[in-house]
mmCIF file of C-alpha atoms in Angstrom:
data_model
loop_
_atom_site.group_PDB
_atom_site.id
_atom_site.type_symbol
_atom_site.label_atom_id
_atom_site.label_comp_id
_atom_site.label_asym_id
_atom_site.label_seq_id
_atom_site.Cartn_x
_atom_site.Cartn_y
_atom_site.Cartn_z
ATOM 1 C CA UNK A 1 -103.616 -40.866 -66.523
ATOM 2 C CA UNK A 2 -99.896 -41.633 -66.702
ATOM 3 C CA UNK A 3 -98.376 -38.685 -64.863
ATOM 4 C CA UNK A 4 -94.806 -37.896 -65.900
ATOM 5 C CA UNK A 5 -94.497 -34.221 -64.923
ATOM 6 C CA UNK A 6 -93.199 -34.446 -61.362
ATOM 7 C CA UNK A 7 -90.462 -31.900 -62.106
ATOM 8 C CA UNK A 8 -93.304 -29.353 -62.181
ATOM 9 C CA UNK A 9 -95.070 -30.753 -59.124
ATOM 10 C CA UNK A 10 -95.414 -34.194 -57.623
ATOM 11 C CA UNK A 11 -99.071 -34.807 -58.381
ATOM 12 C CA UNK A 12 -99.316 -37.999 -56.327
ATOM 13 C CA UNK A 13 -98.904 -37.201 -52.636
ATOM 14 C CA UNK A 14 -98.645 -39.489 -49.609
ATOM 15 C CA UNK A 15 -101.976 -40.034 -47.874
ATOM 16 C CA UNK A 16 -100.476 -38.476 -44.737
ATOM 17 C CA UNK A 17 -100.006 -35.190 -46.622
ATOM 18 C CA UNK A 18 -103.648 -35.019 -47.694
ATOM 19 C CA UNK A 19 -104.793 -35.891 -44.173
ATOM 20 C CA UNK A 20 -102.526 -33.266 -42.608
ATOM 21 C CA UNK A 21 -103.863 -30.515 -44.883
ATOM 22 C CA UNK A 22 -107.468 -31.354 -44.027
ATOM 23 C CA UNK A 23 -106.716 -31.634 -40.314
ATOM 24 C CA UNK A 24 -105.035 -28.216 -40.322
ATOM 25 C CA UNK A 25 -108.049 -26.641 -42.005
ATOM 26 C CA UNK A 26 -110.267 -28.120 -39.333
ATOM 27 C CA UNK A 27 -108.136 -27.460 -36.234
ATOM 28 C CA UNK A 28 -105.596 -24.643 -36.775
ATOM 29 C CA UNK A 29 -105.834 -20.866 -36.861
ATOM 30 C CA UNK A 30 -102.898 -18.405 -36.964
ATOM 31 C CA UNK A 31 -99.679 -19.170 -35.083
ATOM 32 C CA UNK A 32 -98.347 -16.473 -32.762
ATOM 33 C CA UNK A 33 -101.662 -14.633 -32.698
ATOM 34 C CA UNK A 34 -103.270 -16.102 -29.592
ATOM 35 C CA UNK A 35 -103.030 -18.538 -26.681
ATOM 36 C CA UNK A 36 -106.159 -20.547 -27.481
ATOM 37 C CA UNK A 37 -105.999 -24.182 -28.656
ATOM 38 C CA UNK A 38 -106.239 -23.681 -32.423
ATOM 39 C CA UNK A 39 -103.459 -21.057 -32.380
ATOM 40 C CA UNK A 40 -101.317 -23.299 -30.173
ATOM 41 C CA UNK A 41 -101.874 -26.232 -32.527
ATOM 42 C CA UNK A 42 -100.650 -24.082 -35.411
ATOM 43 C CA UNK A 43 -97.563 -22.979 -33.466
ATOM 44 C CA UNK A 44 -96.662 -26.559 -32.568
ATOM 45 C CA UNK A 45 -97.076 -27.761 -36.151
ATOM 46 C CA UNK A 46 -94.964 -24.917 -37.496
ATOM 47 C CA UNK A 47 -92.247 -25.622 -34.920
ATOM 48 C CA UNK A 48 -92.203 -29.342 -35.766
ATOM 49 C CA UNK A 49 -91.957 -28.672 -39.499
ATOM 50 C CA UNK A 50 -89.193 -26.092 -39.063
ATOM 51 C CA UNK A 51 -87.242 -28.361 -36.716
ATOM 52 C CA UNK A 52 -87.598 -31.391 -38.993
ATOM 53 C CA UNK A 53 -86.338 -29.414 -41.994
ATOM 54 C CA UNK A 54 -83.347 -28.161 -39.968
ATOM 55 C CA UNK A 55 -82.512 -31.733 -38.970
ATOM 56 C CA UNK A 56 -82.820 -33.083 -42.513
ATOM 57 C CA UNK A 57 -80.847 -30.330 -44.251
ATOM 58 C CA UNK A 58 -78.029 -29.640 -41.799
ATOM 59 C CA UNK A 59 -79.208 -26.271 -40.487
ATOM 60 C CA UNK A 60 -77.802 -25.784 -36.973
ATOM 61 C CA UNK A 61 -80.566 -23.420 -35.806
ATOM 62 C CA UNK A 62 -84.199 -24.186 -36.713
ATOM 63 C CA UNK A 63 -85.014 -20.458 -36.646
ATOM 64 C CA UNK A 64 -82.912 -20.151 -39.806
ATOM 65 C CA UNK A 65 -85.468 -22.257 -41.670
ATOM 66 C CA UNK A 66 -87.884 -19.747 -43.213
ATOM 67 C CA UNK A 67 -91.249 -20.622 -44.759
ATOM 68 C CA UNK A 68 -91.824 -19.246 -48.248
ATOM 69 C CA UNK A 69 -94.542 -19.650 -50.857
ATOM 70 C CA UNK A 70 -92.212 -21.429 -53.318
ATOM 71 C CA UNK A 71 -88.556 -21.682 -54.316
ATOM 72 C CA UNK A 72 -88.916 -18.562 -56.495
ATOM 73 C CA UNK A 73 -89.918 -16.565 -53.420
ATOM 74 C CA UNK A 74 -86.879 -17.831 -51.515
ATOM 75 C CA UNK A 75 -84.486 -17.201 -54.400
ATOM 76 C CA UNK A 76 -85.705 -13.623 -54.719
ATOM 77 C CA UNK A 77 -85.020 -13.040 -51.021
ATOM 78 C CA UNK A 78 -81.569 -14.616 -51.281
ATOM 79 C CA UNK A 79 -80.503 -12.853 -54.473
ATOM 80 C CA UNK A 80 -81.757 -9.431 -53.410
ATOM 81 C CA UNK A 81 -80.078 -9.827 -50.024
ATOM 82 C CA UNK A 82 -76.652 -10.437 -51.564
ATOM 83 C CA UNK A 83 -76.562 -8.823 -55.022
ATOM 84 C CA UNK A 84 -76.892 -5.020 -55.080
ATOM 85 C CA UNK A 85 -78.360 -3.179 -58.078
ATOM 86 C CA UNK A 86 -75.739 -3.288 -60.808
ATOM 87 C CA UNK A 87 -73.768 -5.945 -58.921
ATOM 88 C CA UNK A 88 -72.041 -9.032 -60.304
ATOM 89 C CA UNK A 89 -73.331 -12.585 -60.043
ATOM 90 C CA UNK A 90 -72.011 -15.877 -61.419
ATOM 91 C CA UNK A 91 -74.522 -18.545 -62.412
ATOM 92 C CA UNK A 92 -74.333 -21.980 -63.958
ATOM 93 C CA UNK A 93 -75.392 -22.661 -67.513
ATOM 94 C CA UNK A 94 -78.499 -24.480 -66.274
ATOM 95 C CA UNK A 95 -80.319 -21.856 -64.217
ATOM 96 C CA UNK A 96 -84.067 -21.311 -64.102
ATOM 97 C CA UNK A 97 -85.709 -17.945 -64.765
ATOM 98 C CA UNK A 98 -86.328 -17.768 -61.004
ATOM 99 C CA UNK A 99 -82.616 -16.917 -60.830
ATOM 100 C CA UNK A 100 -81.975 -14.994 -64.041
ATOM 101 C CA UNK A 101 -85.020 -12.722 -63.971
ATOM 102 C CA UNK A 102 -84.326 -11.269 -60.487
ATOM 103 C CA UNK A 103 -80.734 -10.629 -61.591
ATOM 104 C CA UNK A 104 -81.993 -8.920 -64.739
ATOM 105 C CA UNK A 105 -84.365 -6.778 -62.659
ATOM 106 C CA UNK A 106 -81.409 -5.704 -60.514
ATOM 107 C CA UNK A 107 -79.427 -4.723 -63.620
ATOM 108 C CA UNK A 108 -76.722 -7.092 -62.429
ATOM 109 C CA UNK A 109 -73.836 -8.287 -64.535
ATOM 110 C CA UNK A 110 -74.691 -11.958 -64.895
ATOM 111 C CA UNK A 111 -71.701 -14.122 -65.740
ATOM 112 C CA UNK A 112 -72.661 -17.578 -67.019
ATOM 113 C CA UNK A 113 -70.209 -20.332 -66.090
ATOM 114 C CA UNK A 114 -71.200 -22.241 -69.201
ATOM 115 C CA UNK A 115 -70.368 -25.928 -69.635
ATOM 116 C CA UNK A 116 -71.661 -28.886 -71.662
ATOM 117 C CA UNK A 117 -74.426 -31.105 -70.350
ATOM 118 C CA UNK A 118 -73.307 -33.793 -67.849
ATOM 119 C CA UNK A 119 -69.688 -32.573 -67.851
ATOM 120 C CA UNK A 120 -68.649 -32.036 -64.210
ATOM 121 C CA UNK A 121 -65.037 -31.194 -64.979
ATOM 122 C CA UNK A 122 -65.955 -28.462 -67.428
ATOM 123 C CA UNK A 123 -68.560 -27.098 -65.029
ATOM 124 C CA UNK A 124 -66.101 -26.774 -62.143
ATOM 125 C CA UNK A 125 -63.466 -25.282 -64.462
ATOM 126 C CA UNK A 126 -65.952 -22.666 -65.723
ATOM 127 C CA UNK A 127 -66.806 -21.575 -62.173
ATOM 128 C CA UNK A 128 -63.130 -21.434 -61.197
ATOM 129 C CA UNK A 129 -62.409 -19.142 -64.141
ATOM 130 C CA UNK A 130 -65.395 -16.891 -63.447
ATOM 131 C CA UNK A 131 -64.492 -16.565 -59.761
ATOM 132 C CA UNK A 132 -61.079 -15.108 -60.592
ATOM 133 C CA UNK A 133 -62.737 -11.719 -61.039
ATOM 134 C CA UNK A 134 -64.817 -12.078 -57.880
ATOM 135 C CA UNK A 135 -68.568 -11.597 -57.519
ATOM 136 C CA UNK A 136 -71.251 -10.528 -55.080
ATOM 137 C CA UNK A 137 -72.703 -14.044 -55.196
ATOM 138 C CA UNK A 138 -72.648 -17.360 -57.005
ATOM 139 C CA UNK A 139 -76.030 -18.940 -57.739
ATOM 140 C CA UNK A 140 -76.121 -22.569 -58.787
ATOM 141 C CA UNK A 141 -78.892 -25.068 -59.280
ATOM 142 C CA UNK A 142 -78.239 -28.435 -57.647
ATOM 143 C CA UNK A 143 -79.991 -30.210 -60.525
ATOM 144 C CA UNK A 144 -81.317 -29.048 -63.877
ATOM 145 C CA UNK A 145 -85.096 -28.957 -64.121
ATOM 146 C CA UNK A 146 -84.793 -29.680 -67.857
ATOM 147 C CA UNK A 147 -82.261 -32.504 -68.022
ATOM 148 C CA UNK A 148 -81.977 -33.802 -64.466
ATOM 149 C CA UNK A 149 -78.229 -33.100 -64.500
ATOM 150 C CA UNK A 150 -76.944 -33.176 -60.909
ATOM 151 C CA UNK A 151 -74.319 -30.432 -60.894
ATOM 152 C CA UNK A 152 -71.115 -30.770 -58.808
ATOM 153 C CA UNK A 153 -72.378 -28.408 -56.105
ATOM 154 C CA UNK A 154 -69.941 -29.592 -53.413
ATOM 155 C CA UNK A 155 -66.963 -28.710 -55.622
ATOM 156 C CA UNK A 156 -68.511 -25.365 -56.582
ATOM 157 C CA UNK A 157 -69.160 -24.620 -52.902
ATOM 158 C CA UNK A 158 -65.486 -25.360 -52.175
ATOM 159 C CA UNK A 159 -64.438 -22.844 -54.830
ATOM 160 C CA UNK A 160 -66.769 -20.233 -53.354
ATOM 161 C CA UNK A 161 -65.430 -20.734 -49.830
ATOM 162 C CA UNK A 162 -61.866 -20.384 -51.106
ATOM 163 C CA UNK A 163 -62.753 -17.186 -53.001
ATOM 164 C CA UNK A 164 -64.827 -15.743 -50.151
ATOM 165 C CA UNK A 165 -67.907 -15.430 -52.376
ATOM 166 C CA UNK A 166 -71.328 -16.362 -50.924
ATOM 167 C CA UNK A 167 -73.190 -19.252 -52.564
ATOM 168 C CA UNK A 168 -76.927 -19.539 -53.184
ATOM 169 C CA UNK A 169 -78.133 -23.047 -54.030
ATOM 170 C CA UNK A 170 -81.373 -23.625 -55.923
ATOM 171 C CA UNK A 171 -82.436 -27.057 -54.649
ATOM 172 C CA UNK A 172 -85.753 -27.079 -56.504
ATOM 173 C CA UNK A 173 -85.102 -30.354 -58.340
ATOM 174 C CA UNK A 174 -82.854 -31.998 -55.761
ATOM 175 C CA UNK A 175 -84.421 -31.441 -52.331
ATOM 176 C CA UNK A 176 -85.748 -34.743 -51.031
ATOM 177 C CA UNK A 177 -83.707 -36.692 -53.588
ATOM 178 C CA UNK A 178 -80.061 -35.743 -53.092
ATOM 179 C CA UNK A 179 -78.581 -35.507 -49.582
ATOM 180 C CA UNK A 180 -78.171 -31.883 -48.498
ATOM 181 C CA UNK A 181 -76.096 -30.576 -45.597
ATOM 182 C CA UNK A 182 -76.146 -26.798 -45.604
ATOM 183 C CA UNK A 183 -73.496 -26.512 -42.901
ATOM 184 C CA UNK A 184 -71.089 -28.716 -44.843
ATOM 185 C CA UNK A 185 -71.639 -26.679 -48.009
ATOM 186 C CA UNK A 186 -71.206 -23.392 -46.195
ATOM 187 C CA UNK A 187 -73.942 -21.914 -48.380
ATOM 188 C CA UNK A 188 -75.345 -18.465 -47.704
ATOM 189 C CA UNK A 189 -78.821 -19.594 -48.733
ATOM 190 C CA UNK A 190 -80.546 -22.727 -50.010
ATOM 191 C CA UNK A 191 -84.017 -22.399 -51.554
ATOM 192 C CA UNK A 192 -86.432 -25.241 -52.230
ATOM 193 C CA UNK A 193 -90.120 -25.734 -53.028
ATOM 194 C CA UNK A 194 -92.396 -27.854 -50.893
ATOM 195 C CA UNK A 195 -94.451 -29.225 -53.768
ATOM 196 C CA UNK A 196 -91.832 -31.223 -55.679
ATOM 197 C CA UNK A 197 -89.437 -33.686 -54.058
ATOM 198 C CA UNK A 198 -90.686 -32.883 -50.548
ATOM 199 C CA UNK A 199 -94.243 -34.022 -51.484
ATOM 200 C CA UNK A 200 -95.965 -31.065 -49.805
ATOM 201 C CA UNK A 201 -98.772 -28.923 -51.247
ATOM 202 C CA UNK A 202 -98.337 -26.164 -53.797
ATOM 203 C CA UNK A 203 -97.804 -22.755 -52.220
ATOM 204 C CA UNK A 204 -95.100 -23.968 -49.832
ATOM 205 C CA UNK A 205 -91.329 -23.639 -49.785
ATOM 206 C CA UNK A 206 -88.296 -23.317 -47.534
ATOM 207 C CA UNK A 207 -85.382 -20.908 -47.466
ATOM 208 C CA UNK A 208 -82.417 -22.076 -45.407
ATOM 209 C CA UNK A 209 -80.507 -19.023 -44.217
ATOM 210 C CA UNK A 210 -76.805 -19.108 -43.485
ATOM 211 C CA UNK A 211 -76.456 -15.375 -44.041
ATOM 212 C CA UNK A 212 -78.247 -12.167 -43.121
ATOM 213 C CA UNK A 213 -81.339 -11.590 -45.247
ATOM 214 C CA UNK A 214 -83.430 -8.626 -46.306
ATOM 215 C CA UNK A 215 -87.220 -9.008 -46.374
ATOM 216 C CA UNK A 216 -89.204 -8.737 -49.587
ATOM 217 C CA UNK A 217 -92.386 -8.010 -47.631
ATOM 218 C CA UNK A 218 -93.070 -5.889 -44.579
ATOM 219 C CA UNK A 219 -96.033 -6.475 -42.325
ATOM 220 C CA UNK A 220 -97.370 -8.208 -39.256
ATOM 221 C CA UNK A 221 -95.344 -10.958 -37.645
ATOM 222 C CA UNK A 222 -97.042 -11.359 -34.265
ATOM 223 C CA UNK A 223 -93.838 -10.031 -32.664
ATOM 224 C CA UNK A 224 -92.504 -6.529 -31.851
ATOM 225 C CA UNK A 225 -95.784 -4.953 -32.927
ATOM 226 C CA UNK A 226 -94.790 -1.494 -31.632
ATOM 227 C CA UNK A 227 -91.718 -1.476 -33.886
ATOM 228 C CA UNK A 228 -92.412 -0.124 -37.383
ATOM 229 C CA UNK A 229 -89.400 -1.908 -38.805
ATOM 230 C CA UNK A 230 -89.363 -5.629 -39.442
ATOM 231 C CA UNK A 231 -87.846 -7.628 -36.570
ATOM 232 C CA UNK A 232 -84.096 -8.099 -36.852
ATOM 233 C CA UNK A 233 -84.286 -11.792 -35.974
ATOM 234 C CA UNK A 234 -85.216 -14.861 -37.992
ATOM 235 C CA UNK A 235 -87.595 -16.289 -38.957
ATOM 236 C CA UNK A 236 -89.882 -13.322 -38.189
ATOM 237 C CA UNK A 237 -87.823 -10.936 -40.355
ATOM 238 C CA UNK A 238 -88.802 -12.870 -43.502
ATOM 239 C CA UNK A 239 -92.261 -14.186 -42.574
ATOM 240 C CA UNK A 240 -94.644 -11.234 -42.792
ATOM 241 C CA UNK A 241 -98.359 -11.983 -42.791
ATOM 242 C CA UNK A 242 -100.466 -15.009 -41.958
ATOM 243 C CA UNK A 243 -98.833 -18.387 -42.424
ATOM 244 C CA UNK A 244 -100.222 -21.028 -44.767
ATOM 245 C CA UNK A 245 -100.956 -23.544 -42.020
ATOM 246 C CA UNK A 246 -102.645 -26.203 -44.218
ATOM 247 C CA UNK A 247 -99.608 -26.009 -46.498
ATOM 248 C CA UNK A 248 -97.091 -26.150 -43.643
ATOM 249 C CA UNK A 249 -98.909 -29.089 -42.048
ATOM 250 C CA UNK A 250 -98.850 -30.904 -45.391
ATOM 251 C CA UNK A 251 -95.194 -30.029 -45.861
ATOM 252 C CA UNK A 252 -94.324 -31.495 -42.471
ATOM 253 C CA UNK A 253 -96.022 -34.745 -43.492
ATOM 254 C CA UNK A 254 -94.158 -34.682 -46.816
ATOM 255 C CA UNK A 255 -90.828 -34.184 -45.052
ATOM 256 C CA UNK A 256 -91.567 -37.157 -42.798
ATOM 257 C CA UNK A 257 -92.378 -39.265 -45.846
ATOM 258 C CA UNK A 258 -89.038 -38.351 -47.406
ATOM 259 C CA UNK A 259 -87.136 -38.954 -44.170
ATOM 260 C CA UNK A 260 -88.732 -42.355 -43.623
ATOM 261 C CA UNK A 261 -88.397 -43.453 -47.257
ATOM 262 C CA UNK A 262 -84.884 -41.888 -47.434
ATOM 263 C CA UNK A 263 -83.666 -39.661 -50.278
ATOM 264 C CA UNK A 264 -81.225 -42.384 -51.328
ATOM 265 C CA UNK A 265 -84.017 -44.876 -51.946
ATOM 266 C CA UNK A 266 -86.120 -42.292 -53.780
ATOM 267 C CA UNK A 267 -83.156 -41.318 -55.973
ATOM 268 C CA UNK A 268 -82.402 -44.952 -56.800
ATOM 269 C CA UNK A 269 -86.028 -45.550 -57.797
ATOM 270 C CA UNK A 270 -86.218 -42.416 -59.962
ATOM 271 C CA UNK A 271 -82.918 -43.121 -61.698
ATOM 272 C CA UNK A 272 -84.048 -46.639 -62.582
ATOM 273 C CA UNK A 273 -87.235 -45.296 -64.161
ATOM 274 C CA UNK A 274 -85.393 -42.638 -66.148
ATOM 275 C CA UNK A 275 -82.874 -45.191 -67.384
ATOM 276 C CA UNK A 276 -85.796 -47.410 -68.470
ATOM 277 C CA UNK A 277 -87.336 -44.481 -70.328
ATOM 278 C CA UNK A 278 -84.111 -43.429 -72.049
ATOM 279 C CA UNK A 279 -83.300 -46.971 -73.156
ATOM 280 C CA UNK A 280 -86.832 -47.412 -74.485
ATOM 281 C CA UNK A 281 -86.723 -44.133 -76.395
ATOM 282 C CA UNK A 282 -83.370 -45.113 -77.910
ATOM 283 C CA UNK A 283 -85.147 -47.893 -79.814
ATOM 284 C CA UNK A 284 -87.584 -45.455 -81.442
ATOM 285 C CA UNK A 285 -86.519 -43.968 -84.765
ATOM 286 C CA UNK A 286 -85.721 -40.269 -84.877
ATOM 287 C CA UNK A 287 -85.676 -39.804 -81.094
ATOM 288 C CA UNK A 288 -82.809 -38.114 -79.249
ATOM 289 C CA UNK A 289 -82.891 -38.656 -75.474
ATOM 290 C CA UNK A 290 -80.589 -36.522 -73.335
ATOM 291 C CA UNK A 291 -79.393 -39.151 -70.873
ATOM 292 C CA UNK A 292 -76.183 -39.217 -68.853
ATOM 293 C CA UNK A 293 -73.759 -42.025 -69.530
ATOM 294 C CA UNK A 294 -73.144 -42.188 -65.778
ATOM 295 C CA UNK A 295 -76.572 -42.686 -64.097
ATOM 296 C CA UNK A 296 -75.466 -40.974 -60.870
ATOM 297 C CA UNK A 297 -75.153 -37.685 -62.779
ATOM 298 C CA UNK A 298 -78.899 -37.614 -63.558
ATOM 299 C CA UNK A 299 -81.985 -37.483 -61.364
ATOM 300 C CA UNK A 300 -85.568 -38.361 -62.295
ATOM 301 C CA UNK A 301 -85.805 -35.967 -65.252
ATOM 302 C CA UNK A 302 -85.288 -36.787 -68.933
ATOM 303 C CA UNK A 303 -85.649 -34.530 -71.973
ATOM 304 C CA UNK A 304 -85.972 -35.755 -75.533
ATOM 305 C CA UNK A 305 -86.682 -34.522 -79.036
ATOM 306 C CA UNK A 306 -88.138 -36.214 -82.097
ATOM 307 C CA UNK A 307 -86.831 -35.347 -85.551
ATOM 308 C CA UNK A 308 -89.405 -33.407 -87.539
ATOM 309 C CA UNK A 309 -91.846 -33.016 -84.616
ATOM 310 C CA UNK A 310 -92.480 -29.916 -82.526
ATOM 311 C CA UNK A 311 -92.236 -30.657 -78.769
ATOM 312 C CA UNK A 312 -95.540 -28.908 -77.966
ATOM 313 C CA UNK A 313 -97.345 -30.841 -80.687
ATOM 314 C CA UNK A 314 -95.958 -34.106 -79.359
ATOM 315 C CA UNK A 315 -96.908 -33.268 -75.766
ATOM 316 C CA UNK A 316 -100.455 -32.422 -76.841
ATOM 317 C CA UNK A 317 -100.741 -35.754 -78.632
ATOM 318 C CA UNK A 318 -99.488 -37.561 -75.543
ATOM 319 C CA UNK A 319 -102.000 -35.667 -73.396
ATOM 320 C CA UNK A 320 -104.850 -36.718 -75.694
ATOM 321 C CA UNK A 321 -103.752 -40.308 -75.096
ATOM 322 C CA UNK A 322 -103.599 -39.929 -71.327
ATOM 323 C CA UNK A 323 -99.898 -39.196 -70.747
ATOM 324 C CA UNK A 324 -98.929 -35.997 -68.909
ATOM 325 C CA UNK A 325 -95.529 -34.525 -69.845
ATOM 326 C CA UNK A 326 -94.215 -30.997 -70.345
ATOM 327 C CA UNK A 327 -92.835 -29.485 -73.535
ATOM 328 C CA UNK A 328 -91.038 -26.279 -74.478
ATOM 329 C CA UNK A 329 -88.326 -24.379 -72.623
ATOM 330 C CA UNK A 330 -89.353 -25.208 -69.032
ATOM 331 C CA UNK A 331 -88.543 -21.642 -67.870
ATOM 332 C CA UNK A 332 -84.839 -22.390 -68.339
ATOM 333 C CA UNK A 333 -83.464 -21.033 -71.637
ATOM 334 C CA UNK A 334 -79.901 -21.156 -70.284
ATOM 335 C CA UNK A 335 -80.147 -24.931 -69.897
ATOM 336 C CA UNK A 336 -81.327 -25.314 -73.495
ATOM 337 C CA UNK A 337 -78.494 -23.113 -74.713
ATOM 338 C CA UNK A 338 -76.026 -25.315 -72.817
ATOM 339 C CA UNK A 339 -77.456 -28.509 -74.299
ATOM 340 C CA UNK A 340 -78.001 -27.198 -77.825
ATOM 341 C CA UNK A 341 -81.801 -27.448 -77.719
ATOM 342 C CA UNK A 342 -82.621 -23.734 -77.731
ATOM 343 C CA UNK A 343 -84.099 -23.771 -81.225
ATOM 344 C CA UNK A 344 -87.306 -25.566 -80.234
ATOM 345 C CA UNK A 345 -86.951 -26.889 -76.670
ATOM 346 C CA UNK A 346 -87.658 -30.456 -75.609
ATOM 347 C CA UNK A 347 -90.290 -32.819 -74.314
ATOM 348 C CA UNK A 348 -89.633 -33.555 -70.642
ATOM 349 C CA UNK A 349 -90.472 -36.729 -68.740
ATOM 350 C CA UNK A 350 -90.074 -36.609 -64.946
ATOM 351 C CA UNK A 351 -90.932 -39.037 -62.158
ATOM 352 C CA UNK A 352 -91.352 -39.281 -58.404
ATOM 353 C CA UNK A 353 -91.398 -41.985 -55.749
ATOM 354 C CA UNK A 354 -94.934 -42.930 -56.818
ATOM 355 C CA UNK A 355 -94.398 -43.634 -60.516
ATOM 356 C CA UNK A 356 -93.674 -47.239 -61.474
ATOM 357 C CA UNK A 357 -92.123 -49.186 -64.341
ATOM 358 C CA UNK A 358 -95.629 -49.745 -65.725
ATOM 359 C CA UNK A 359 -96.010 -45.974 -66.154
ATOM 360 C CA UNK A 360 -92.802 -45.797 -68.191
ATOM 361 C CA UNK A 361 -93.832 -48.803 -70.276
ATOM 362 C CA UNK A 362 -97.228 -47.207 -70.943
ATOM 363 C CA UNK A 363 -95.551 -43.980 -72.030
ATOM 364 C CA UNK A 364 -93.231 -45.878 -74.383
ATOM 365 C CA UNK A 365 -96.146 -47.807 -75.928
ATOM 366 C CA UNK A 366 -97.949 -44.525 -76.489
ATOM 367 C CA UNK A 367 -94.872 -43.015 -78.108
ATOM 368 C CA UNK A 368 -94.574 -45.978 -80.461
ATOM 369 C CA UNK A 369 -98.193 -45.509 -81.437
ATOM 370 C CA UNK A 370 -97.768 -41.800 -82.096
ATOM 371 C CA UNK A 371 -94.622 -42.248 -84.166
ATOM 372 C CA UNK A 372 -96.142 -45.127 -86.151
ATOM 373 C CA UNK A 373 -99.096 -42.916 -86.984
#
């Protein structure tokens, strides 16, 4: 199989991640629930993972790194901590439903700072205009999960600091690929999944907390058991219930892989593959590939359409020929509205550190065969 759906989850994981998951299942119980060896092993692993994430992402206090089940979980905590029911939030024109649906559930006024695809100047200008009326929070994706567009988050963060409006960053498609320093951004929260660019297992995520947070869940934490309110301190306040120790152990190994490989090297590799794919698609009749003219504006994600062909139909044909891609709206209708692809969506190709030029070439050969047919 040629796997080109890493924007959904990185299917190929480092061997160290698989080994760590198995080892945790064999040696770890619940952290904070006992002083015996398997509980201690879990505590030590959790501490190492939390500390490593704090080091990598510029979080001054490791206790402000909270384990979640996914980025959606973290975004819900962040949004519901800052935006009251009926409040006002500003979002980019490329947000995922993990942002827009919680805002809708809150009955919030959602102001879209709309801008064209790959246009940094227009994006910053749109946020500056929207911020003139103030807001309870700004929520911005660091990179579009549909088009790979790396938004100008540093400039948007500067606008938010100047306006005194807290910023939530959705780093789902950028964590592990783009450098991230939460302290430098001054963000209130940064949410990220473990199973994409951090190469951990599904069911893992991180929420970096620069602001006070309200829990979504109440329950046991292994601390302050006589208190019927959730602890006031992090991370316990947001980590009710038993931790996913196989997932956290795998996530620690994934973080170490990213740190040792370096995000810069991973980004360079992914950009080269996406450029190869976009240039190859440009030679196929009837294909429109949504590629940035400036490669640094795009990560390892590329969307395309084919004249007269439905994206889902094309993806199914690719799957029958052994190529895994994703088609449709990718849970991000705002992004399609911004790019003008809302009518039918796109086919999305996305890569990781483990895909190679041969995978892209195989995909392009398969596309030529499908279109010739």
